XYZ file of N, CA and C in Angstrom:
729
model
N -6.438 19.969 -24.549
C -6.586 18.854 -23.599
C -7.863 19.055 -22.782
N -8.639 17.980 -22.581
C -9.891 18.083 -21.832
C -9.608 18.257 -20.353
N -10.345 19.155 -19.737
C -10.197 19.382 -18.306
C -10.822 18.237 -17.526
N -10.099 17.614 -16.622
C -10.680 16.502 -15.839
C -11.884 16.982 -15.042
N -12.919 16.165 -15.021
C -14.077 16.514 -14.190
C -14.007 15.765 -12.869
N -15.060 15.926 -12.076
C -15.075 15.332 -10.733
C -14.905 13.817 -10.770
N -15.625 13.177 -11.727
C -15.572 11.715 -11.780
C -14.192 11.221 -12.183
N -13.517 11.967 -13.100
C -12.168 11.573 -13.491
C -11.228 11.578 -12.296
N -11.311 12.637 -11.515
C -10.411 12.780 -10.384
C -10.658 11.712 -9.327
N -11.960 11.542 -8.990
C -12.274 10.592 -7.926
C -11.960 9.170 -8.333
N -12.289 8.821 -9.591
C -11.999 7.465 -10.043
C -10.501 7.220 -10.132
N -9.731 8.273 -10.556
C -8.292 8.128 -10.636
C -7.668 7.967 -9.278
N -8.157 8.754 -8.336
C -7.629 8.658 -6.982
C -7.906 7.294 -6.381
N -9.108 6.769 -6.690
C -9.484 5.469 -6.144
C -8.596 4.356 -6.703
N -8.381 4.412 -8.036
C -7.618 3.328 -8.645
C -6.144 3.398 -8.295
N -5.627 4.633 -8.125
C -4.205 4.751 -7.863
C -3.860 4.462 -6.415
N -4.702 4.912 -5.523
C -4.388 4.760 -4.109
C -4.900 3.458 -3.527
N -5.885 2.853 -4.215
C -6.449 1.622 -3.697
C -7.268 1.821 -2.444
N -7.804 3.056 -2.269
C -8.593 3.390 -1.094
C -10.038 3.645 -1.496
N -10.989 3.564 -0.529
C -12.388 3.878 -0.834
C -12.521 5.290 -1.384
N -13.437 5.461 -2.303
C -13.671 6.770 -2.918
C -14.149 7.761 -1.861
N -13.389 8.873 -1.633
C -13.791 9.825 -0.588
C -15.035 10.619 -0.933
N -15.492 10.548 -2.205
C -16.660 11.315 -2.633
C -17.938 10.485 -2.593
N -17.865 9.269 -2.106
C -19.049 8.425 -2.004
C -19.423 8.219 -0.544
N -20.707 7.935 -0.216
C -21.779 7.818 -1.194
C -22.272 9.182 -1.659
N -22.635 9.290 -2.924
C -23.187 10.525 -3.451
C -24.674 10.592 -3.141
N -25.248 11.796 -3.285
C -26.660 11.996 -3.027
C -27.494 11.074 -3.913
N -28.427 10.365 -3.303
C -29.285 9.472 -4.064
C -28.790 8.050 -4.139
N -27.622 7.765 -3.531
C -27.113 6.395 -3.525
C -27.195 5.827 -2.125
N -27.258 4.512 -2.067
C -27.328 3.829 -0.786
C -26.083 2.969 -0.605
N -25.551 2.873 0.590
C -24.400 1.995 0.812
C -24.795 0.548 0.638
N -23.805 -0.282 0.269
C -24.070 -1.704 0.116
C -24.333 -2.324 1.477
N -25.455 -3.042 1.565
C -25.791 -3.693 2.831
C -24.961 -4.953 2.994
N -24.520 -5.212 4.201
C -23.752 -6.420 4.485
C -24.669 -7.462 5.115
N -24.777 -8.611 4.497
C -25.616 -9.686 4.995
C -24.829 -10.563 5.949
N -25.534 -11.263 6.840
C -24.845 -12.199 7.719
C -24.100 -13.243 6.913
N -23.012 -13.745 7.462
C -22.185 -14.732 6.763
C -23.006 -15.965 6.415
N -22.950 -16.348 5.144
C -23.653 -17.542 4.693
C -25.080 -17.289 4.258
N -25.542 -16.016 4.338
C -26.922 -15.717 3.956
C -26.923 -14.959 2.644
N -28.054 -15.030 1.921
C -28.214 -14.193 0.737
C -29.486 -13.385 0.881
N -29.679 -12.447 -0.042
C -30.803 -11.507 0.082
C -32.138 -12.227 0.075
N -32.267 -13.274 -0.739
C -33.537 -13.986 -0.829
C -33.936 -14.596 0.504
N -32.956 -15.011 1.300
C -33.249 -15.662 2.571
C -33.742 -14.673 3.627
N -33.541 -13.368 3.385
C -33.916 -12.377 4.386
C -35.224 -11.674 4.065
N -35.914 -12.123 3.017
C -37.187 -11.506 2.664
C -38.284 -11.967 3.623
N -39.227 -11.070 3.883
C -40.364 -11.430 4.718
C -41.617 -11.487 3.862
N -42.672 -12.105 4.376
C -43.895 -12.229 3.602
C -45.122 -12.180 4.486
N -46.271 -11.953 3.849
C -47.536 -11.869 4.565
C -48.667 -11.747 3.557
N -49.897 -11.738 4.042
C -51.058 -11.448 3.202
C -51.992 -10.517 3.969
N -52.306 -9.361 3.394
C -53.271 -8.453 4.003
C -54.249 -7.979 2.938
N -55.503 -7.814 3.327
C -56.536 -7.349 2.400
C -57.417 -6.310 3.086
N -58.003 -5.449 2.279
C -58.981 -4.486 2.763
C -60.115 -4.380 1.759
N -61.356 -4.389 2.235
C -62.526 -4.335 1.367
C -63.474 -3.228 1.825
N -64.004 -2.496 0.873
C -64.996 -1.469 1.176
C -66.392 -2.074 1.057
N -67.196 -1.924 2.106
C -68.588 -2.366 2.102
C -69.504 -1.146 2.108
N -70.785 -1.381 2.007
C -71.732 -0.275 2.020
C -71.748 0.446 3.353
N -71.554 -0.298 4.437
C -71.689 0.278 5.772
C -70.399 0.228 6.577
N -69.264 0.040 5.907
C -68.015 0.005 6.641
C -66.890 -0.571 5.812
N -65.818 -0.953 6.500
C -64.636 -1.520 5.861
C -64.234 -2.773 6.627
N -63.798 -3.793 5.914
C -63.285 -5.015 6.528
C -61.832 -5.183 6.103
N -60.953 -5.470 7.076
C -59.532 -5.667 6.800
C -59.094 -6.970 7.462
N -58.353 -7.794 6.728
C -57.963 -9.101 7.252
C -56.512 -9.397 6.894
N -55.843 -10.127 7.787
C -54.449 -10.519 7.565
C -54.210 -11.902 8.154
N -53.117 -12.518 7.712
C -52.671 -13.731 8.387
C -51.885 -13.333 9.635
N -51.292 -14.302 10.338
C -50.596 -14.018 11.598
C -49.155 -14.529 11.618
N -48.616 -14.883 10.459
C -47.265 -15.458 10.424
C -46.225 -14.400 10.068
N -45.121 -14.408 10.795
C -43.941 -13.616 10.431
C -42.839 -14.589 10.039
N -42.238 -14.349 8.875
C -41.226 -15.271 8.379
C -39.903 -14.563 8.165
N -38.835 -15.341 8.254
C -37.485 -14.864 7.967
C -36.817 -15.937 7.138
N -36.883 -15.756 5.809
C -36.410 -16.800 4.925
C -37.290 -18.033 5.050
N -36.693 -19.171 5.340
C -37.442 -20.421 5.481
C -37.934 -20.661 6.906
N -37.672 -19.710 7.799
C -38.042 -19.896 9.201
C -39.277 -19.078 9.546
N -40.187 -19.678 10.318
C -41.323 -18.950 10.871
C -40.859 -18.306 12.174
N -40.726 -16.993 12.169
C -40.185 -16.310 13.347
C -41.256 -15.992 14.382
N -42.539 -15.939 13.964
C -43.630 -15.732 14.912
C -44.926 -16.252 14.313
N -45.802 -16.768 15.185
C -47.090 -17.301 14.737
C -48.264 -16.468 15.244
N -47.986 -15.358 15.910
C -49.062 -14.587 16.551
C -48.933 -13.082 16.287
N -48.502 -12.731 15.090
C -48.273 -11.318 14.785
C -49.591 -10.583 14.549
N -49.722 -9.410 15.156
C -50.880 -8.548 14.936
C -50.554 -7.643 13.756
N -51.150 -7.925 12.586
C -50.809 -7.199 11.367
C -51.848 -6.161 10.959
N -52.860 -5.942 11.769
C -53.799 -4.855 11.525
C -54.019 -4.137 12.848
N -53.892 -2.815 12.822
C -53.988 -2.018 14.035
C -54.881 -0.801 13.813
N -55.562 -0.397 14.871
C -56.335 0.837 14.811
C -55.380 2.024 14.882
N -55.528 2.975 13.948
C -54.667 4.161 13.931
C -55.479 5.451 14.005
N -56.805 5.329 14.166
C -57.731 6.453 14.039
C -59.032 5.988 14.690
N -59.858 6.886 15.205
C -61.099 6.418 15.841
C -61.948 5.520 14.956
N -61.930 5.770 13.640
C -62.664 4.906 12.703
C -61.767 4.536 11.522
N -60.522 4.184 11.823
C -59.584 3.820 10.770
C -58.582 2.794 11.241
N -58.126 1.943 10.319
C -57.156 0.893 10.655
C -56.158 0.734 9.516
N -55.027 0.126 9.844
C -53.937 -0.044 8.888
C -53.429 -1.472 8.960
N -53.290 -2.136 7.810
C -52.610 -3.419 7.762
C -51.155 -3.177 7.385
N -50.282 -4.107 7.761
C -48.852 -3.917 7.517
C -48.244 -5.125 6.828
N -47.321 -4.840 5.924
C -46.478 -5.857 5.298
C -45.113 -5.233 5.108
N -44.055 -6.004 5.383
C -42.711 -5.483 5.215
C -41.925 -5.495 6.506
N -41.081 -4.495 6.682
C -40.219 -4.401 7.854
C -41.030 -4.200 9.126
N -40.825 -5.057 10.115
C -41.608 -5.010 11.344
C -41.354 -3.721 12.126
N -40.091 -3.366 12.325
C -39.775 -2.184 13.128
C -40.308 -0.921 12.472
N -40.164 -0.820 11.138
C -40.676 0.354 10.431
C -42.195 0.412 10.505
N -42.854 -0.738 10.397
C -44.317 -0.775 10.472
C -44.808 -0.355 11.850
N -44.151 -0.830 12.898
C -44.539 -0.439 14.257
C -44.375 1.064 14.460
N -43.289 1.613 13.940
C -43.048 3.050 14.058
C -44.085 3.844 13.281
N -44.459 3.363 12.100
C -45.479 4.036 11.299
C -46.825 4.050 12.026
N -47.200 2.926 12.612
C -48.468 2.846 13.352
C -48.467 3.811 14.535
N -47.375 3.814 15.297
C -47.269 4.733 16.440
C -47.396 6.187 16.001
N -46.738 6.529 14.904
C -46.763 7.903 14.410
C -48.162 8.312 13.974
N -48.854 7.436 13.265
C -50.214 7.746 12.812
C -51.169 7.902 13.989
N -51.038 7.052 14.989
C -51.893 7.165 16.173
C -51.686 8.498 16.883
N -50.428 8.884 17.040
C -50.116 10.148 17.708
C -50.632 11.333 16.904
N -50.401 11.326 15.593
C -50.818 12.440 14.751
C -52.342 12.572 14.704
N -53.048 11.441 14.674
C -54.514 11.484 14.670
C -55.039 12.066 15.979
N -54.416 11.698 17.099
C -54.820 12.252 18.402
C -54.524 13.744 18.492
N -53.345 14.157 18.005
C -52.995 15.575 18.025
C -53.964 16.398 17.179
N -54.331 15.880 16.018
C -55.270 16.572 15.134
C -56.603 16.786 15.844
N -57.089 15.731 16.495
C -58.358 15.802 17.229
C -58.276 16.828 18.355
N -57.187 16.798 19.131
C -57.051 17.709 20.268
C -56.900 19.163 19.846
N -56.179 19.388 18.764
C -55.911 20.754 18.333
C -57.090 21.378 17.604
N -57.812 20.581 16.827
C -58.864 21.126 15.982
C -60.263 20.831 16.494
N -60.345 19.929 17.459
C -61.664 19.601 17.995
C -62.518 18.802 17.043
N -61.904 18.124 16.092
C -62.633 17.284 15.145
C -61.763 16.112 14.729
N -62.406 15.043 14.289
C -61.674 13.846 13.880
C -61.124 14.039 12.474
N -59.900 13.611 12.265
C -59.262 13.696 10.948
C -60.044 12.901 9.914
N -60.247 13.476 8.743
C -60.923 12.758 7.660
C -60.013 11.673 7.112
N -60.586 10.724 6.397
C -59.770 9.666 5.813
C -58.899 10.204 4.686
N -59.357 11.251 4.010
C -58.513 11.877 2.989
C -57.254 12.449 3.630
N -57.428 13.128 4.769
C -56.278 13.699 5.477
C -55.372 12.601 6.017
N -55.956 11.524 6.548
C -55.156 10.424 7.095
C -54.368 9.722 6.001
N -54.982 9.526 4.846
C -54.265 8.878 3.737
C -53.140 9.770 3.226
N -53.369 11.082 3.220
C -52.315 12.012 2.802
C -51.153 11.998 3.784
N -51.468 11.972 5.071
C -50.426 11.889 6.095
C -49.620 10.600 5.932
N -50.292 9.484 5.759
C -49.603 8.197 5.590
C -48.713 8.213 4.356
N -49.249 8.752 3.267
C -48.475 8.844 2.025
C -47.213 9.677 2.223
N -47.351 10.818 2.901
C -46.193 11.689 3.111
C -45.139 11.035 4.008
N -45.591 10.295 5.014
C -44.654 9.598 5.886
C -43.878 8.530 5.116
N -44.572 7.781 4.277
C -43.905 6.761 3.475
C -42.930 7.401 2.493
N -43.337 8.514 1.905
C -42.491 9.184 0.922
C -41.214 9.723 1.555
N -41.256 10.018 2.847
C -40.078 10.565 3.522
C -38.916 9.580 3.554
N -39.222 8.282 3.421
C -38.186 7.263 3.464
C -37.839 6.788 4.861
N -38.467 7.369 5.874
C -38.156 6.997 7.255
C -38.766 5.653 7.654
N -39.668 5.108 6.820
C -40.363 3.871 7.181
C -40.118 2.790 6.126
N -38.918 2.796 5.581
C -38.541 1.842 4.552
C -38.308 0.458 5.192
N -38.947 -0.593 4.735
C -39.876 -0.645 3.652
C -41.176 -1.231 4.207
N -42.279 -0.462 4.103
C -43.581 -0.894 4.587
C -44.587 -0.727 3.445
N -45.441 -1.738 3.268
C -46.480 -1.670 2.238
C -47.827 -1.863 2.933
N -48.498 -0.780 3.299
C -49.736 -0.897 4.070
C -50.990 -0.854 3.198
N -52.094 -1.263 3.798
C -53.435 -0.996 3.275
C -54.153 -0.195 4.355
N -54.716 0.933 3.978
C -55.395 1.818 4.917
C -56.890 1.782 4.643
N -57.681 1.666 5.696
C -59.126 1.665 5.535
C -59.802 2.397 6.670
N -60.960 2.990 6.389
C -61.679 3.692 7.444
C -62.971 4.305 6.955
N -63.670 4.912 7.888
C -64.981 5.513 7.620
C -64.973 6.948 8.123
N -65.500 7.864 7.303
C -65.670 9.245 7.737
C -67.021 9.761 7.252
N -67.210 11.078 7.241
C -68.496 11.655 6.848
C -68.865 11.345 5.401
N -67.858 11.030 4.586
C -68.116 10.730 3.179
C -68.364 9.248 2.927
N -68.216 8.427 3.977
C -68.465 7.001 3.834
C -67.212 6.164 4.008
N -67.267 4.885 3.622
C -66.119 3.976 3.767
C -65.063 4.237 2.694
N -63.783 4.021 3.064
C -62.670 4.214 2.138
C -61.634 3.106 2.333
N -61.038 2.664 1.228
C -59.906 1.735 1.256
C -58.829 2.293 0.343
N -57.592 2.377 0.859
C -56.488 2.927 0.091
C -55.391 1.877 -0.084
N -54.982 1.695 -1.333
C -53.833 0.852 -1.649
C -52.600 1.742 -1.701
N -51.517 1.334 -0.997
C -50.305 2.144 -0.925
C -49.077 1.301 -1.230
N -48.089 1.937 -1.888
C -46.823 1.245 -2.076
C -45.790 1.793 -1.103
N -44.596 1.211 -1.129
C -43.577 1.550 -0.135
C -43.057 2.980 -0.269
N -43.274 3.608 -1.430
C -42.791 4.967 -1.652
C -43.893 6.006 -1.522
N -45.087 5.580 -1.081
C -46.159 6.520 -0.829
C -47.180 6.645 -1.929
N -47.008 5.926 -3.023
C -48.022 5.958 -4.077
C -49.356 5.454 -3.541
N -50.428 6.209 -3.760
C -51.712 5.911 -3.127
C -52.850 5.968 -4.133
N -53.713 4.967 -4.097
C -54.946 4.985 -4.881
C -56.087 4.487 -4.010
N -57.263 5.082 -4.186
C -58.441 4.604 -3.462
C -59.118 3.533 -4.290
N -59.425 2.414 -3.647
C -59.959 1.246 -4.342
C -61.172 0.680 -3.612
N -61.892 -0.215 -4.308
C -62.948 -0.972 -3.638
C -62.337 -2.042 -2.740
N -61.204 -2.584 -3.158
C -60.462 -3.533 -2.344
C -58.983 -3.427 -2.687
N -58.135 -3.806 -1.729
C -56.696 -3.694 -1.909
C -56.006 -4.846 -1.191
N -54.802 -5.185 -1.643
C -54.032 -6.277 -1.053
C -52.582 -5.844 -0.906
N -51.849 -6.526 -0.028
C -50.402 -6.333 0.073
C -49.774 -7.611 0.607
N -48.468 -7.759 0.384
C -47.747 -8.913 0.887
C -47.510 -9.978 -0.162
N -46.740 -10.988 0.221
C -46.327 -12.035 -0.712
C -47.481 -12.913 -1.184
N -48.572 -12.967 -0.409
C -49.734 -13.762 -0.807
C -50.764 -12.982 -1.593
N -50.414 -11.779 -2.031
C -51.372 -10.883 -2.688
C -52.042 -11.501 -3.902
N -51.247 -12.176 -4.748
C -51.819 -12.682 -5.995
C -52.892 -13.737 -5.747
N -52.716 -14.529 -4.691
C -53.714 -15.553 -4.383
C -54.977 -14.919 -3.793
N -54.794 -13.950 -2.903
C -55.937 -13.253 -2.315
C -56.694 -12.462 -3.378
N -55.946 -11.859 -4.284
C -56.569 -11.025 -5.314
C -57.463 -11.839 -6.238
N -57.065 -13.073 -6.518
C -57.898 -13.925 -7.357
C -59.268 -14.167 -6.746
N -59.304 -14.382 -5.431
C -60.582 -14.593 -4.743
C -61.401 -13.296 -4.733
N -60.747 -12.182 -4.478
C -61.444 -10.900 -4.453
C -62.052 -10.575 -5.814
N -61.307 -10.835 -6.883
C -61.813 -10.578 -8.226
C -63.068 -11.403 -8.504
N -63.105 -12.602 -7.955
C -64.214 -13.503 -8.232
C -65.436 -13.225 -7.360
N -65.217 -12.826 -6.098
C -66.329 -12.776 -5.154
C -66.741 -11.369 -4.710
N -65.891 -10.364 -4.932
C -66.275 -9.022 -4.487
C -67.324 -8.428 -5.436
N -68.325 -7.808 -4.840
C -69.366 -7.106 -5.600
C -69.684 -5.787 -4.917
N -70.077 -4.810 -5.680
C -70.519 -3.552 -5.097
C -71.808 -3.790 -4.316
N -71.945 -3.112 -3.208
C -73.164 -3.224 -2.421
C -73.113 -4.271 -1.329
N -71.949 -4.908 -1.132
C -71.825 -5.868 -0.038
C -71.980 -5.156 1.299
N -72.644 -5.812 2.257
C -72.643 -5.266 3.603
C -71.413 -5.781 4.349
N -71.223 -5.329 5.572
C -70.013 -5.681 6.317
C -69.880 -7.184 6.505
N -70.958 -7.861 6.826
C -70.891 -9.307 7.055
C -70.516 -10.057 5.785
N -71.075 -9.630 4.659
C -70.731 -10.277 3.383
C -69.273 -9.996 3.015
N -68.830 -8.757 3.233
C -67.435 -8.407 2.954
C -66.490 -9.184 3.860
N -66.923 -9.419 5.084
C -66.121 -10.191 6.028
C -65.875 -11.608 5.503
N -66.914 -12.234 4.966
C -66.763 -13.589 4.425
C -65.792 -13.611 3.248
N -65.894 -12.606 2.370
C -64.996 -12.537 1.221
C -63.555 -12.335 1.685
N -63.364 -11.497 2.691
C -62.021 -11.253 3.223
C -61.421 -12.528 3.802
N -62.217 -13.273 4.557
C -61.743 -14.530 5.142
C -61.350 -15.513 4.051
N -62.172 -15.631 3.030
C -61.872 -16.553 1.940
C -60.590 -16.161 1.202
N -60.384 -14.862 1.011
C -59.208 -14.412 0.269
C -57.922 -14.692 1.034
N -57.916 -14.448 2.343
C -56.723 -14.730 3.143
C -56.507 -16.237 3.252
N -57.590 -16.988 3.391
C -57.478 -18.446 3.457
C -56.853 -19.008 2.192
N -57.234 -18.474 1.036
C -56.665 -18.928 -0.231
C -55.165 -18.666 -0.280
N -54.744 -17.492 0.216
C -53.314 -17.162 0.238
C -52.551 -18.079 1.182
N -53.139 -18.382 2.317
C -52.486 -19.253 3.298
C -52.244 -20.649 2.718
N -53.156 -21.095 1.874
C -53.026 -22.430 1.282
C -51.873 -22.516 0.293
N -51.522 -21.380 -0.343
C -50.544 -21.416 -1.427
C -49.258 -20.639 -1.162
N -49.283 -19.688 -0.255
C -48.099 -18.871 0.033
C -47.464 -19.355 1.329
N -46.237 -19.850 1.244
C -45.592 -20.421 2.425
C -45.246 -19.372 3.479
N -45.214 -18.106 3.103
C -44.893 -17.049 4.060
C -46.127 -16.534 4.791
N -47.308 -17.070 4.470
C -48.550 -16.660 5.128
C -49.143 -17.845 5.875
N -49.751 -17.580 7.042
C -50.379 -18.669 7.781
C -50.569 -18.375 9.245
N -50.900 -19.446 10.008
C -51.005 -19.406 11.475
C -52.133 -18.563 12.017
N -53.237 -18.487 11.277
C -54.398 -17.815 11.837
C -54.769 -16.531 11.114
N -55.705 -15.808 11.717
C -56.323 -14.669 11.052
C -56.554 -13.525 12.021
N -56.181 -12.311 11.583
C -56.616 -11.070 12.229
C -57.666 -10.447 11.328
N -58.778 -10.020 11.888
C -59.795 -9.374 11.063
C -60.357 -8.161 11.797
N -60.355 -7.023 11.110
C -60.848 -5.767 11.685
C -62.097 -5.330 10.942
N -63.112 -4.964 11.710
C -64.342 -4.423 11.145
C -64.435 -2.953 11.550
N -64.487 -2.066 10.558
C -64.474 -0.626 10.803
C -65.807 -0.039 10.370
N -66.503 0.606 11.313
C -67.779 1.260 11.028
C -67.793 2.637 11.682
N -68.937 3.305 11.590
C -69.098 4.598 12.263
C -68.889 4.484 13.762
N -69.118 3.301 14.310
C -69.008 3.102 15.754
C -67.571 2.888 16.221
N -66.643 2.629 15.300
C -65.255 2.423 15.695
C -64.633 1.219 15.007
N -63.573 0.705 15.620
C -62.798 -0.407 15.042
C -62.846 -1.597 15.995
N -63.268 -2.739 15.487
C -63.270 -3.978 16.262
C -62.316 -4.972 15.606
N -61.331 -5.452 16.361
C -60.340 -6.380 15.831
C -60.481 -7.731 16.526
N -60.587 -8.788 15.715
C -60.713 -10.149 16.237
C -59.505 -10.972 15.802
N -59.160 -11.974 16.619
C -58.034 -12.866 16.328
C -58.503 -14.320 16.382
N -58.106 -15.077 15.376
C -58.453 -16.494 15.317
C -57.187 -17.295 15.014
N -56.972 -18.362 15.761
C -55.773 -19.178 15.565
C -55.876 -20.079 14.343
N -57.093 -20.330 13.862
C -57.274 -21.091 12.622
C -58.557 -20.621 11.974
N -58.878 -21.198 10.808
C -60.024 -20.746 10.022
C -61.280 -21.573 10.305
N -61.148 -22.639 11.042
C -62.293 -23.486 11.327
C -63.312 -22.754 12.207
N -64.566 -22.879 11.854
C -65.613 -22.246 12.640
C -65.941 -20.825 12.243
N -65.153 -20.237 11.343
C -65.465 -18.885 10.876
C -66.649 -18.925 9.919
N -67.353 -17.796 9.837
C -68.603 -17.749 9.078
C -68.430 -18.172 7.617
N -67.292 -17.821 7.030
C -67.098 -18.121 5.603
C -66.934 -19.617 5.338
N -66.786 -20.407 6.415
C -66.571 -21.832 6.236
C -67.647 -22.665 6.937
């Protein structure tokens, strides 16, 4: 006769007693999330459009300003790109609370590094820190784009929610990514200066806003150079250089 294993016992106990399995959740499993009455998972998804471009003399990062909850616009003035380093910035897409916590953590860690070592953290070190934080699972679910300038020049990093990281000439995140990416593929060229990259970034976010219902309500744009990070906010696209 075969000796019962753990699963036999637990499943038998569950079926006979009609009670929740005392051995769950097991390692690597997540409990079932309970949605509000009358809602489904699709209605609780959020969306956005963020882009980052590497230029010869810096990095340009741009985002829309809309926060959505299903079919509802929950905010029209969201700041989706933040300075996290003296010459580095991060765009955010995904969970708002997790993104805010990630930004706070990166700012603190960058300051601690500077104070303890007497030097500014390199972008390689900052991208590694961001990757490790995402991999920890404590910031589920955030999909950022990281950009900045250090002694080696401008850098743009594409990251996924689990910490997968690649350095790119340009990167996108959010529900409007496919529309922004089409513009970037067509207009991005090596050797762009910051002003030219800025125009391409504006056009790419504008294209996403036209087609992605979860993106809209203006533009945040960050220009990152050796001198630092400058972030501008526009309530609409009219009057911007790209138009």
